[in-house]
PDB file of C-alpha atoms and ligand atoms in Angstrom:
ATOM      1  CA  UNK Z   1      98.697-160.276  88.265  1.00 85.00           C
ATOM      2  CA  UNK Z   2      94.900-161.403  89.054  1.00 82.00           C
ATOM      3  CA  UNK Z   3      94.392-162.834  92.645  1.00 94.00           C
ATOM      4  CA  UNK Z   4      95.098-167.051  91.782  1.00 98.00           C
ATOM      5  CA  UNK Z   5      93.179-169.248  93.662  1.00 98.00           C
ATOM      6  CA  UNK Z   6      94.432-171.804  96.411  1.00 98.00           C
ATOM      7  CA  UNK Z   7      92.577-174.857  94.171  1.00 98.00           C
ATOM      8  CA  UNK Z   8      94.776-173.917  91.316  1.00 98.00           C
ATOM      9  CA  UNK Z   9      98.127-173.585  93.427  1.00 98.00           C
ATOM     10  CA  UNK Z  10      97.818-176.896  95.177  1.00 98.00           C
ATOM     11  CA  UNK Z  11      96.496-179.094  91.781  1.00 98.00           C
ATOM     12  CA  UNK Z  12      99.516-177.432  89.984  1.00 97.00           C
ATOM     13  CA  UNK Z  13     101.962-178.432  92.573  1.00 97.00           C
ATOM     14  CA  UNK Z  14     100.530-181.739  93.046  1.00 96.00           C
ATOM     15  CA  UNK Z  15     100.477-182.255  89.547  1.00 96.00           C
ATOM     16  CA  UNK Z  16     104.492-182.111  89.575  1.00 95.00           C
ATOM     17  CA  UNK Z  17     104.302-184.196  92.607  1.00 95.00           C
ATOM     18  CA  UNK Z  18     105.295-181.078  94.788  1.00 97.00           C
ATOM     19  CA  UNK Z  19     103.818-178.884  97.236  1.00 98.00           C
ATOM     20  CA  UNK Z  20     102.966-174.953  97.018  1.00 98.00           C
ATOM     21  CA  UNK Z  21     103.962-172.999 100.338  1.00 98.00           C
ATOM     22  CA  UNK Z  22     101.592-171.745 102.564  1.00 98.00           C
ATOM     23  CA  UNK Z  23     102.337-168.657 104.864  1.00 98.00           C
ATOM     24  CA  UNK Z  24     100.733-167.047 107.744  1.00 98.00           C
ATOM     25  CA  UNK Z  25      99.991-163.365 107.720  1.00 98.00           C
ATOM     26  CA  UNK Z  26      99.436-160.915 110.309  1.00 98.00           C
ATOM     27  CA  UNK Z  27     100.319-157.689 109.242  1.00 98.00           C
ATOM     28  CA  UNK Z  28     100.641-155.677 106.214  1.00 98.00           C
ATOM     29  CA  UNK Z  29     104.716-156.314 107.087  1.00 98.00           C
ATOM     30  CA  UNK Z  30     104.009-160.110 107.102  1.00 98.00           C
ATOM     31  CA  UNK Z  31     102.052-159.419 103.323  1.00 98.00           C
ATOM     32  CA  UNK Z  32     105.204-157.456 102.115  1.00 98.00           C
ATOM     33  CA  UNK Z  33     107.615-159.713 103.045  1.00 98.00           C
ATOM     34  CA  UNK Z  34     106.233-162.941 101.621  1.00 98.00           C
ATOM     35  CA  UNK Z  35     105.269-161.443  98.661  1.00 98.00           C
ATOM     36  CA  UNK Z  36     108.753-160.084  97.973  1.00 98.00           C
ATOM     37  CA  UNK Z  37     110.405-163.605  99.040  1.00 98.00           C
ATOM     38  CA  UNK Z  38     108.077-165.337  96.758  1.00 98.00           C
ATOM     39  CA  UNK Z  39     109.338-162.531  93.919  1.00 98.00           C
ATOM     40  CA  UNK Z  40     112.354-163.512  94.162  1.00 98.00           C
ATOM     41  CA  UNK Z  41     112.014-166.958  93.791  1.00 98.00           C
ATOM     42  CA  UNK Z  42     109.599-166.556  91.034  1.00 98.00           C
ATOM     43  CA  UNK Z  43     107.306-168.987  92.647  1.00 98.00           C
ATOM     44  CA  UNK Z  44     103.486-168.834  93.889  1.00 98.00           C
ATOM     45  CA  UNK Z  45     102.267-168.334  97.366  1.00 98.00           C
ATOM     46  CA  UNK Z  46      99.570-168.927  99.436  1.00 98.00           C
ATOM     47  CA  UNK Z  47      98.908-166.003 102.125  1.00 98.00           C
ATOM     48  CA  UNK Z  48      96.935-167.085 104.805  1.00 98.00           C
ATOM     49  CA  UNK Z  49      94.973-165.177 107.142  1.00 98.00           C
ATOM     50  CA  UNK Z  50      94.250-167.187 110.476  1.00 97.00           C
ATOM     51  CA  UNK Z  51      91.161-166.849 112.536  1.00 97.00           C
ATOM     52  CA  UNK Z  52      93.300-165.883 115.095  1.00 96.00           C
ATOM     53  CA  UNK Z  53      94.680-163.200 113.333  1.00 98.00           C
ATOM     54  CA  UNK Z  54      91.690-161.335 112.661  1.00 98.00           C
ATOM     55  CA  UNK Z  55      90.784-161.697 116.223  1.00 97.00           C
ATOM     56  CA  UNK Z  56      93.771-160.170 117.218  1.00 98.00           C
ATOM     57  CA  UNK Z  57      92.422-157.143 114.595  1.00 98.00           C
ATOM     58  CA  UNK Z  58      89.580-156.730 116.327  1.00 98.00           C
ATOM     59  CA  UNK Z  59      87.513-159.532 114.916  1.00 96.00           C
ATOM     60  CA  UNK Z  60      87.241-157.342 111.358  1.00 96.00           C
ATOM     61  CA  UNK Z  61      88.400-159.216 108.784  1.00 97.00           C
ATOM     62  CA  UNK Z  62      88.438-157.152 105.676  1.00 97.00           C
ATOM     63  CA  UNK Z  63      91.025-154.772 106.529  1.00 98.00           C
ATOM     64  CA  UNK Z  64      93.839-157.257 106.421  1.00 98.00           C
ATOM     65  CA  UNK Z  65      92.215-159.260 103.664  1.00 98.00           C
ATOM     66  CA  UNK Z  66      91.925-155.986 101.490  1.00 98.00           C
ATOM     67  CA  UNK Z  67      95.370-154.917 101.765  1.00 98.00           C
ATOM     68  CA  UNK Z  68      96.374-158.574 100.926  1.00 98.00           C
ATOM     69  CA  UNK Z  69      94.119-158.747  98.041  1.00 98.00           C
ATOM     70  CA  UNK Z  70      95.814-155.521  96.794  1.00 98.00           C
ATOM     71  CA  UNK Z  71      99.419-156.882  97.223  1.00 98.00           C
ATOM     72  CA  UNK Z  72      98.284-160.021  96.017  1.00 97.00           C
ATOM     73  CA  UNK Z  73      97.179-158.010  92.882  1.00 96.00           C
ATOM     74  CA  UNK Z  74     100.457-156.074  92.253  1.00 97.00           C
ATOM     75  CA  UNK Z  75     102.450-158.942  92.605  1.00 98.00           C
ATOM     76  CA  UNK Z  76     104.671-160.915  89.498  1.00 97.00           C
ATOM     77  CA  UNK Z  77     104.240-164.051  91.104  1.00 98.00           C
ATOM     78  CA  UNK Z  78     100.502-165.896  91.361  1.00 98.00           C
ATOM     79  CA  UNK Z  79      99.360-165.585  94.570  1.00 98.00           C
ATOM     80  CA  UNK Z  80      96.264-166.948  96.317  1.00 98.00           C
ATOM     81  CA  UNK Z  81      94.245-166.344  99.866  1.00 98.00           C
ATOM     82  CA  UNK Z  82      93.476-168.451 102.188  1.00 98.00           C
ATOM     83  CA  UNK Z  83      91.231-168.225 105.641  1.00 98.00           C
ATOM     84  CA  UNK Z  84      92.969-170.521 107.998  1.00 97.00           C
ATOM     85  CA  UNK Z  85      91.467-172.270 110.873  1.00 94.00           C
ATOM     86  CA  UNK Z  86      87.954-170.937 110.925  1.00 96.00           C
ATOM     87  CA  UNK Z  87      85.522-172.061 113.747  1.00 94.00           C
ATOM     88  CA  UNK Z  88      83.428-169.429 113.297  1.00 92.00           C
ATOM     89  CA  UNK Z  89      80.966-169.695 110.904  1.00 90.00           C
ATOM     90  CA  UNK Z  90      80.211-165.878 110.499  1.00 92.00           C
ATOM     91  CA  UNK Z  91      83.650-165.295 109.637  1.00 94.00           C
ATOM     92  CA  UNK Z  92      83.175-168.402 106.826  1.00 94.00           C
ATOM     93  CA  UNK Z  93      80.625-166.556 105.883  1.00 92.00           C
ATOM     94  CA  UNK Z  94      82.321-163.372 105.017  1.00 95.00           C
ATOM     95  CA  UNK Z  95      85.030-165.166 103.185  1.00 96.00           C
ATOM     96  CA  UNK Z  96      84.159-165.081  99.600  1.00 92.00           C
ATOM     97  CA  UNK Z  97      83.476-160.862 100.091  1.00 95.00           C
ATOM     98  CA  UNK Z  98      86.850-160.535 101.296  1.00 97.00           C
ATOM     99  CA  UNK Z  99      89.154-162.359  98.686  1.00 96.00           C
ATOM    100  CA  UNK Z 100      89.353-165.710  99.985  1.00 98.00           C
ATOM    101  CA  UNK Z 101      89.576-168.750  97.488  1.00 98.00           C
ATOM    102  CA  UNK Z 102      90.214-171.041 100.029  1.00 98.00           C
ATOM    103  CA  UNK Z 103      89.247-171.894 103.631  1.00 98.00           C
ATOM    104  CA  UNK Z 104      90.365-174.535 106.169  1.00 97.00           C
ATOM    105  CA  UNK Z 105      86.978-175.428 108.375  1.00 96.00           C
ATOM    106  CA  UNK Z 106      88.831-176.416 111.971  1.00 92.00           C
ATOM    107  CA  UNK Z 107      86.199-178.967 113.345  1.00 91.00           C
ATOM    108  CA  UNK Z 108      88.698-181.591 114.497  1.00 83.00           C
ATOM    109  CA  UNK Z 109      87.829-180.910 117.696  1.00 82.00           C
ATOM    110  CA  UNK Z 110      84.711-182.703 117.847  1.00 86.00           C
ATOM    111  CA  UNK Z 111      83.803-185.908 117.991  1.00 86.00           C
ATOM    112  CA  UNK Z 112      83.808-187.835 114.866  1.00 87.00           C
ATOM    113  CA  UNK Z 113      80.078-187.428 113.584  1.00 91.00           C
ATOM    114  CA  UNK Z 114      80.229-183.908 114.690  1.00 92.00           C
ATOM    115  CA  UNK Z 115      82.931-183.498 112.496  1.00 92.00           C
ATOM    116  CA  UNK Z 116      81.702-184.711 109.649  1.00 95.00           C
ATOM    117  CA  UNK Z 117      78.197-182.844 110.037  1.00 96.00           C
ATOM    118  CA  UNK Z 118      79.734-179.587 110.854  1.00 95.00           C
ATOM    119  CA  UNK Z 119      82.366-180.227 107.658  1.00 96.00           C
ATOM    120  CA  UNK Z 120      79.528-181.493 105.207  1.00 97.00           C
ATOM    121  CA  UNK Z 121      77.626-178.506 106.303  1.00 96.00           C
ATOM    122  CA  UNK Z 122      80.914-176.548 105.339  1.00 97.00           C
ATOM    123  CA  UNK Z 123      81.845-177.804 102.000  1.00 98.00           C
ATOM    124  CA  UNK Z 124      78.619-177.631 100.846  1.00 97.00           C
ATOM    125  CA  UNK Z 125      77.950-173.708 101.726  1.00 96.00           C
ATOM    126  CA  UNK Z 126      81.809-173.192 100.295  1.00 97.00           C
ATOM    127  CA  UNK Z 127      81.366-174.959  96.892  1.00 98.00           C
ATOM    128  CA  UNK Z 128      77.853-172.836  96.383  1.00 97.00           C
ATOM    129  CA  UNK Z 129      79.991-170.009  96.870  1.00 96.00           C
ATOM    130  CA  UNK Z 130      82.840-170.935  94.802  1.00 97.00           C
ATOM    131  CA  UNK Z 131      85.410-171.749  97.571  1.00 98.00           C
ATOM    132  CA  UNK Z 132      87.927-174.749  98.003  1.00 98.00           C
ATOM    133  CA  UNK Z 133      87.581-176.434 101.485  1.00 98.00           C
ATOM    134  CA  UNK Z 134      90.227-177.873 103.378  1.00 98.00           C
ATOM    135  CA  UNK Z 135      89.225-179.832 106.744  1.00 96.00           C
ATOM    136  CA  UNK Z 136      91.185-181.456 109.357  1.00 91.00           C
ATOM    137  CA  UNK Z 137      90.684-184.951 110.838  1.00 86.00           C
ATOM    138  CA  UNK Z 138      93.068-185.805 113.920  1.00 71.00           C
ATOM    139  CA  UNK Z 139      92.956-189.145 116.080  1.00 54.00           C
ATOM    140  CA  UNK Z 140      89.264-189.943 116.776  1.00 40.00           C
ATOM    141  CA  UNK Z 141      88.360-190.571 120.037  1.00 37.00           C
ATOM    142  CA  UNK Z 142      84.997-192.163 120.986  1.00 34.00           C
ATOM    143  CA  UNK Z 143      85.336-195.744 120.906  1.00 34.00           C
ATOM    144  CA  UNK Z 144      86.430-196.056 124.224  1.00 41.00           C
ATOM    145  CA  UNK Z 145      84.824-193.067 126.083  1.00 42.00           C
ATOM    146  CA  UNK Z 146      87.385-190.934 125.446  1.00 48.00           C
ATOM    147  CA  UNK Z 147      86.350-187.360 123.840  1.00 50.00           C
ATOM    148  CA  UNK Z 148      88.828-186.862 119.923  1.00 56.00           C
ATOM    149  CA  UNK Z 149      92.082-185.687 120.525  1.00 60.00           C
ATOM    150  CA  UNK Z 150      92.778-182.665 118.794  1.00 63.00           C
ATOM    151  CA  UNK Z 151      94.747-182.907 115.698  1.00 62.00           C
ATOM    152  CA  UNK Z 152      96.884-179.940 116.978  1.00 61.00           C
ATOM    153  CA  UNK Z 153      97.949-182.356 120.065  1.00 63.00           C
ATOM    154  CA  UNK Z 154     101.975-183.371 119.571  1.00 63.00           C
ATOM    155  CA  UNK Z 155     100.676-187.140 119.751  1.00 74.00           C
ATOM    156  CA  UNK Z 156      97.895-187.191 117.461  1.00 78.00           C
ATOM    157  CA  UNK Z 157      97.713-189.235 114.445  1.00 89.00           C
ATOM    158  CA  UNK Z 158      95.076-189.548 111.648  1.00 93.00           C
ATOM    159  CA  UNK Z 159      93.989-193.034 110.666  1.00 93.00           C
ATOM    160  CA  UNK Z 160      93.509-193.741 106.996  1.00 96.00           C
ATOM    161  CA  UNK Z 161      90.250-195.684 106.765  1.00 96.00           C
ATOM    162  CA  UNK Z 162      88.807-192.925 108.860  1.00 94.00           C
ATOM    163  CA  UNK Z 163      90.077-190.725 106.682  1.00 96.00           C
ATOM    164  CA  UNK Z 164      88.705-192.082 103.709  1.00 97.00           C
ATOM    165  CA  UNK Z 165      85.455-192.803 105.454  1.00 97.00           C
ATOM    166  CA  UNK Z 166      86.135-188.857 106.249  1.00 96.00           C
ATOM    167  CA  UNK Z 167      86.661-187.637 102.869  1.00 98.00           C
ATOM    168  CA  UNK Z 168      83.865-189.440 101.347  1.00 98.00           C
ATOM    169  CA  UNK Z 169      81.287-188.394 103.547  1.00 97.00           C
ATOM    170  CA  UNK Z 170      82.576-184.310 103.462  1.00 98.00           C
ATOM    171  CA  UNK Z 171      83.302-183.911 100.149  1.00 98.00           C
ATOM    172  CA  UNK Z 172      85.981-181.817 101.182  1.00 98.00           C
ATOM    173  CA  UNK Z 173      88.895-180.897  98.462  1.00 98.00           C
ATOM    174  CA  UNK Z 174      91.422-180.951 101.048  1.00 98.00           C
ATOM    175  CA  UNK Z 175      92.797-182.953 104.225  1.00 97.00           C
ATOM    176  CA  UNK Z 176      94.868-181.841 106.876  1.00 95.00           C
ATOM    177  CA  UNK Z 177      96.327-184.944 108.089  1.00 95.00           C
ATOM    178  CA  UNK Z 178      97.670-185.323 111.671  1.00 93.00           C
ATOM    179  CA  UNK Z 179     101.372-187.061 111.192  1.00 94.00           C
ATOM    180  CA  UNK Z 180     104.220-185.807 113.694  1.00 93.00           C
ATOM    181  CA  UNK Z 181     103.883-181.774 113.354  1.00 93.00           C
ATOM    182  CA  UNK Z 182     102.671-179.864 115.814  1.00 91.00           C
ATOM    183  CA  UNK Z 183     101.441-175.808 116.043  1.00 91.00           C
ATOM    184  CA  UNK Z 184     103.680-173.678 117.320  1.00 94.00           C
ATOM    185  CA  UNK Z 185     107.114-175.317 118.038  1.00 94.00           C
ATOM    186  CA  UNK Z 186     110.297-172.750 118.068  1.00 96.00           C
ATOM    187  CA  UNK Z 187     112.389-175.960 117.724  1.00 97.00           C
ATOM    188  CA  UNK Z 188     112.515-177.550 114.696  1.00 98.00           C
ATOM    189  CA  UNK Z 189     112.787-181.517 115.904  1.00 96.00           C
ATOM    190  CA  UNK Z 190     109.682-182.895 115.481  1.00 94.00           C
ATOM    191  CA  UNK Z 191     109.295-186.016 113.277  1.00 95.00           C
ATOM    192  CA  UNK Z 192     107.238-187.126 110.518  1.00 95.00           C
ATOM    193  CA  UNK Z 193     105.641-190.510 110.712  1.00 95.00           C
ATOM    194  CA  UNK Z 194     106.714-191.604 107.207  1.00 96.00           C
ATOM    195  CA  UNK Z 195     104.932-194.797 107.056  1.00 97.00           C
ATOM    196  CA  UNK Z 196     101.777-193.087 107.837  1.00 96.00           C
ATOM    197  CA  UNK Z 197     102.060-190.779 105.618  1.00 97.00           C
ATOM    198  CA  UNK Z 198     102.739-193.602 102.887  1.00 98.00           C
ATOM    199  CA  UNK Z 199      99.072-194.838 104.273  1.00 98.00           C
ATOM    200  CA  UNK Z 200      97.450-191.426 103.964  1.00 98.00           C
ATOM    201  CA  UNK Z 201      98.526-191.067  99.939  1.00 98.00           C
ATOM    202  CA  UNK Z 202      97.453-194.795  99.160  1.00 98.00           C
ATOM    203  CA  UNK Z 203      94.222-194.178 101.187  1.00 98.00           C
ATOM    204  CA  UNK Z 204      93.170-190.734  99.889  1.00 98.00           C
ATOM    205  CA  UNK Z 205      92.735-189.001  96.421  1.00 97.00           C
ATOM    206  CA  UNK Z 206      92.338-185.683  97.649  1.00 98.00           C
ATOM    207  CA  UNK Z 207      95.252-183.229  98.208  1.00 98.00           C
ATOM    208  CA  UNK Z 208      97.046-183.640 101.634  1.00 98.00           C
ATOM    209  CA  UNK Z 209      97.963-180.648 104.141  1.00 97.00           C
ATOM    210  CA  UNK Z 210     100.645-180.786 106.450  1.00 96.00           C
ATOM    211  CA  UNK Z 211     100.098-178.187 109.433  1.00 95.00           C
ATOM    212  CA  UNK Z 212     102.680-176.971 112.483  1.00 95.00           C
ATOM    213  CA  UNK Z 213     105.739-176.551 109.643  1.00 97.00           C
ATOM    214  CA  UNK Z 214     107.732-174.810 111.488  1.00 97.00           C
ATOM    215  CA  UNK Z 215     108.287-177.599 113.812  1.00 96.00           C
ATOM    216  CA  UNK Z 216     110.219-179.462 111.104  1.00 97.00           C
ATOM    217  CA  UNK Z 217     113.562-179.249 109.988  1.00 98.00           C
ATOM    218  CA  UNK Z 218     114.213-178.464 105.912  1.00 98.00           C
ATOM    219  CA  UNK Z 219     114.852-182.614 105.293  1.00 97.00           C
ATOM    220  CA  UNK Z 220     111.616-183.509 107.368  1.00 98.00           C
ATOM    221  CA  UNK Z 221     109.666-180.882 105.276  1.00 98.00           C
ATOM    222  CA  UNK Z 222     111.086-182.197 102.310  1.00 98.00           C
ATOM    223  CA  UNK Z 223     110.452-185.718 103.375  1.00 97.00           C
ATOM    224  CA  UNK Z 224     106.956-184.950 104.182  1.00 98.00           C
ATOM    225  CA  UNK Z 225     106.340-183.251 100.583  1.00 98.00           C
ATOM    226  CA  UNK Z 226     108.489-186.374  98.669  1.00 97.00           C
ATOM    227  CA  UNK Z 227     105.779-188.751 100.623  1.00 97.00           C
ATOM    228  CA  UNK Z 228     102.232-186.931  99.265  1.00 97.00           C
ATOM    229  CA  UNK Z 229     102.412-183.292 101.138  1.00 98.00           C
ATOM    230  CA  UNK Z 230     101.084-180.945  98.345  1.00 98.00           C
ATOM    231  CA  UNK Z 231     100.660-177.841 100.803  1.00 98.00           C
ATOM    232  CA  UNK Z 232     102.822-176.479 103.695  1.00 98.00           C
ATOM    233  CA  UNK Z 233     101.222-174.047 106.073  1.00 98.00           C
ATOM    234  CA  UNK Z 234     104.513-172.207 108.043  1.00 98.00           C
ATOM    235  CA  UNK Z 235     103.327-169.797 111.221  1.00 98.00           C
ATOM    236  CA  UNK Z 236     105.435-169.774 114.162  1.00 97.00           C
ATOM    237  CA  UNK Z 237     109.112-169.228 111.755  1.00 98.00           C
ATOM    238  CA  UNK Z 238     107.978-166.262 110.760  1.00 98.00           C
ATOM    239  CA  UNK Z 239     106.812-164.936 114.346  1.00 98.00           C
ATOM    240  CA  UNK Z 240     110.603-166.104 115.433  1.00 98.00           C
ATOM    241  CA  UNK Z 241     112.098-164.251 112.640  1.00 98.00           C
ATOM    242  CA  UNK Z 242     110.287-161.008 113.223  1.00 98.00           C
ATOM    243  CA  UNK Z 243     110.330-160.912 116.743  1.00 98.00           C
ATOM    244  CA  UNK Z 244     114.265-161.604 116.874  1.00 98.00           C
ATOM    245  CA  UNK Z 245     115.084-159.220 114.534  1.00 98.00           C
ATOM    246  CA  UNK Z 246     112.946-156.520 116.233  1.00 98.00           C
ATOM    247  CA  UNK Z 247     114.317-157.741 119.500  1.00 98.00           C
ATOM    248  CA  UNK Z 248     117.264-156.851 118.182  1.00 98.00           C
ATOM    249  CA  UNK Z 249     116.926-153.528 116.571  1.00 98.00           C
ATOM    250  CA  UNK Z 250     115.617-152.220 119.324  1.00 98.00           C
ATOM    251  CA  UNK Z 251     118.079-153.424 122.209  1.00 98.00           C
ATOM    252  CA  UNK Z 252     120.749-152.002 120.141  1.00 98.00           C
ATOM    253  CA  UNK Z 253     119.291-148.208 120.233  1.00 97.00           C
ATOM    254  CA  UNK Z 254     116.966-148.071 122.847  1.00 97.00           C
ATOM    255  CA  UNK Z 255     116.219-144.548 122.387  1.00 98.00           C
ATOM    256  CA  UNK Z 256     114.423-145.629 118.923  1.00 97.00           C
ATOM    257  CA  UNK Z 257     111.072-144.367 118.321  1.00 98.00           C
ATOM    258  CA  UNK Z 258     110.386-144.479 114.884  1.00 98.00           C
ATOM    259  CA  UNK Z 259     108.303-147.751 113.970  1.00 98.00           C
ATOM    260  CA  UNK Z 260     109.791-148.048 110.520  1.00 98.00           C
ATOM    261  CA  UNK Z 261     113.172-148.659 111.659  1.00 98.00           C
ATOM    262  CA  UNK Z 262     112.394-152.033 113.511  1.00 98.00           C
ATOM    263  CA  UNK Z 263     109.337-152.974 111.155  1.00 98.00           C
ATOM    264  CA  UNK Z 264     111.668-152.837 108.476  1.00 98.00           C
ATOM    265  CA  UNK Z 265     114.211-154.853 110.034  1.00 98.00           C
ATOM    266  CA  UNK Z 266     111.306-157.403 111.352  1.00 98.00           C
ATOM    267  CA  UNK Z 267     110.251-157.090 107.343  1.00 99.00           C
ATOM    268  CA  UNK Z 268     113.447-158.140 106.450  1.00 98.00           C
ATOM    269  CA  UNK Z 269     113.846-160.733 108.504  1.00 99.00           C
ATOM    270  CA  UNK Z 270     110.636-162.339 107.897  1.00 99.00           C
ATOM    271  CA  UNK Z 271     111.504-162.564 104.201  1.00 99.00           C
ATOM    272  CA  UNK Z 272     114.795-164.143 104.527  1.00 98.00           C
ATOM    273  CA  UNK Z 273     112.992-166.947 106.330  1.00 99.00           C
ATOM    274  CA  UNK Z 274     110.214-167.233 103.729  1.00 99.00           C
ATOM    275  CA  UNK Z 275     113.102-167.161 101.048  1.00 98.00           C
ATOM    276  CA  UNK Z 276     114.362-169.953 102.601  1.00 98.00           C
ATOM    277  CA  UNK Z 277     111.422-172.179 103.066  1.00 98.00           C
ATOM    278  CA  UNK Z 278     110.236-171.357  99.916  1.00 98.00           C
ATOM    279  CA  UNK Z 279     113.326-173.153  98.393  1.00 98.00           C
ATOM    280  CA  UNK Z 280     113.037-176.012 100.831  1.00 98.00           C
ATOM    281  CA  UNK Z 281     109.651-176.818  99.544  1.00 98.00           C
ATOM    282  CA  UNK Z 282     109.986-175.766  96.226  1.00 97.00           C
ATOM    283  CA  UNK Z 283     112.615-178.063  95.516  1.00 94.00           C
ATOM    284  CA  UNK Z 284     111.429-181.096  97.527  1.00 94.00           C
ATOM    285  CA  UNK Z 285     110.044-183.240  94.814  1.00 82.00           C
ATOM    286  CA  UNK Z 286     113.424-183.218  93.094  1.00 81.00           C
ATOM    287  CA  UNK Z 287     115.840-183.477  96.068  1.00 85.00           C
ATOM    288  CA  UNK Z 288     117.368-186.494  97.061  1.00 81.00           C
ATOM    289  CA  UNK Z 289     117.525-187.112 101.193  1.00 82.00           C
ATOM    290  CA  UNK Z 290     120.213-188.996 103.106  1.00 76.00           C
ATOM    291  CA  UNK Z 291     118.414-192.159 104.740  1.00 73.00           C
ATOM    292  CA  UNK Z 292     117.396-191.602 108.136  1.00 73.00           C
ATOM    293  CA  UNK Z 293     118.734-193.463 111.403  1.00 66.00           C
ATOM    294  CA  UNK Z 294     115.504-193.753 113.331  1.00 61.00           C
TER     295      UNK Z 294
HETATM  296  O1  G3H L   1      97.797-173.365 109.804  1.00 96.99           O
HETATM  297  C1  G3H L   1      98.911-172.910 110.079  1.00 96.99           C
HETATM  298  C2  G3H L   1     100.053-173.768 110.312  1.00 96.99           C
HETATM  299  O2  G3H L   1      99.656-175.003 110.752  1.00 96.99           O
HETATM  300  C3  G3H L   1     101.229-173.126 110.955  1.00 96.99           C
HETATM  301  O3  G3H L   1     101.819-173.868 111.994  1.00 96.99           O
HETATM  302  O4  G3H L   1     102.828-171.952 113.164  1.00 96.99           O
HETATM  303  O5  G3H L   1     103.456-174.252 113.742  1.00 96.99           O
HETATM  304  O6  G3H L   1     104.165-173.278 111.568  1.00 96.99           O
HETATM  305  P1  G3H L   1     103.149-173.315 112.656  1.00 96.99           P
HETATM  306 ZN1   ZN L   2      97.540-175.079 111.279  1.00 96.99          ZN
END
């Protein structure tokens, strides 16, 4: 099947009032297994390579966004790339070579104009090149002295009139909104902030993003996609999965020295938990949810 592109994935979704599934990559193992999960399920996928991730190949980002564009390719299912995170431009800049339909620009960092020069500058080198832009806009900081606090920080929260003001002065095709997830829990407790989620979708037109998914439990996820999520980025599960199951494999033989054996069991692993979270957002627009206690 041709490579889809991240654009088409979310609109469709969001069109049903759903959300498409976004997964983080690392290695050719990660590829394999969310490609099979997503198979089975007969559903699309978004593969996403992190900045971080090609860093930890050496900075070269082709490699790993090759052998994804060739699964990608030989898969039943539509599936779409997606550069995740990027700070550096260079690596922006390579994107479009390398398979990507989609990039997220990470300048939430900065301080508010910063962020919106830096993101302007982004969108507008990404649509001449035929890429869909996703930004991120956390809790500004500023108005009393106090530098932005990072979207990625457990207590940040995006405000919708900035992130209106945001959207209209980016031109961005995405947001990554900042509302109870955070990167890189290994429990899955954290909250949503419903309400302000409610906000968000009233405030904004463009597709929202929900980051740090693993940190939710299946009914938050759900929640989060049955109040305006229309794509779910998922990271840190799939590290958990892997590394247990190699963990695992290789405590119970340690005289093993053939990679295959734990890879494949780390494979497996990793595709059970995609097959899972696949059906917990798949399914979110038409599942009904117990109320909450607060
Ligand atoms: O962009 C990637 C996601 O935000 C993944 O977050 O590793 O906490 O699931 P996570
Ligand atoms: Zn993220």
């Amino acid at each position: 099947m041709p490579l889809s592109t991240t654009g088409e994935l979310v609109a469709e979704a969001a069109s049903s009032a759903g959300a498409v599934a976004a997964f983080n990559v690392i290695t050719l193992e990660h590829i394999e297994a969310v490609i099979a999960a997503a198979e089975a399920a007969g559903e699309p996928v978004v593969l996403q390579l992190s900045e971080n991730a090609v860093q930890f190949h050496g900075g070269r980002m082709h490699p790993t966004a090759a052998a994804a564009v060739s699964a990608a390719h030989r898969s039943d299912v539509p599936v779409a790339l997606h550069l995740d995170h990027v700070k550096n431009e260079a690596l922006l800049q390579d994107a479009a070579d390398c398979g990507f339909s989609s990039v997220m620009f990470d300048a939430a960092h900065l301080p508010y104009q910063e962020n919106v020069a830096a993101t302007r500058k982004a969108v507008r080198w990404a649509h001449a090149n035929g890429l869909w832009l996703e930004a991120e806009l956390g809790e500004v900081g500023g108005k009393d002295g106090t530098g932005p606090l990072d979207a990625h920080a457990p207590g940040a929260r995006t405000d919708p009139d900035e992130a209106r003001r945001f959207v209209e002065e980016t031109g961005v095709d995405a947001l990554a909104v900042a509302i109870g997830s955070s990167h890189a829990m290994t429990s899955r407790d954290a909250r949503i902030d419903n309400d302000l989620l409610h906000r968000l979708r009233l405030a904004l037109e463009v597709p929202l993003v929900l980051h740090g998914s693993s940190g939710l439990s299946d009914q938050e996820i759900q929640r989060a996609v049955q109040g305006g999520i229309n794509k779910v980025n998922i990271g840190t599960a799939l590290s958990i999965a892997m590394t247990t199951a190699v963990r695992a494999t290789l405590a119970a033989d340690p005289s093993a020295v053939d990679p295959r054996g734990y890879l494949a069991a780390g494979r497996r692993a990793v595709t059970g938990t995609v097959t899972a979270l696949l059906a917990t957002v798949t399914t979110a627009a038409s599942a009904s949810l117990p109320v909450r206690s607060a």
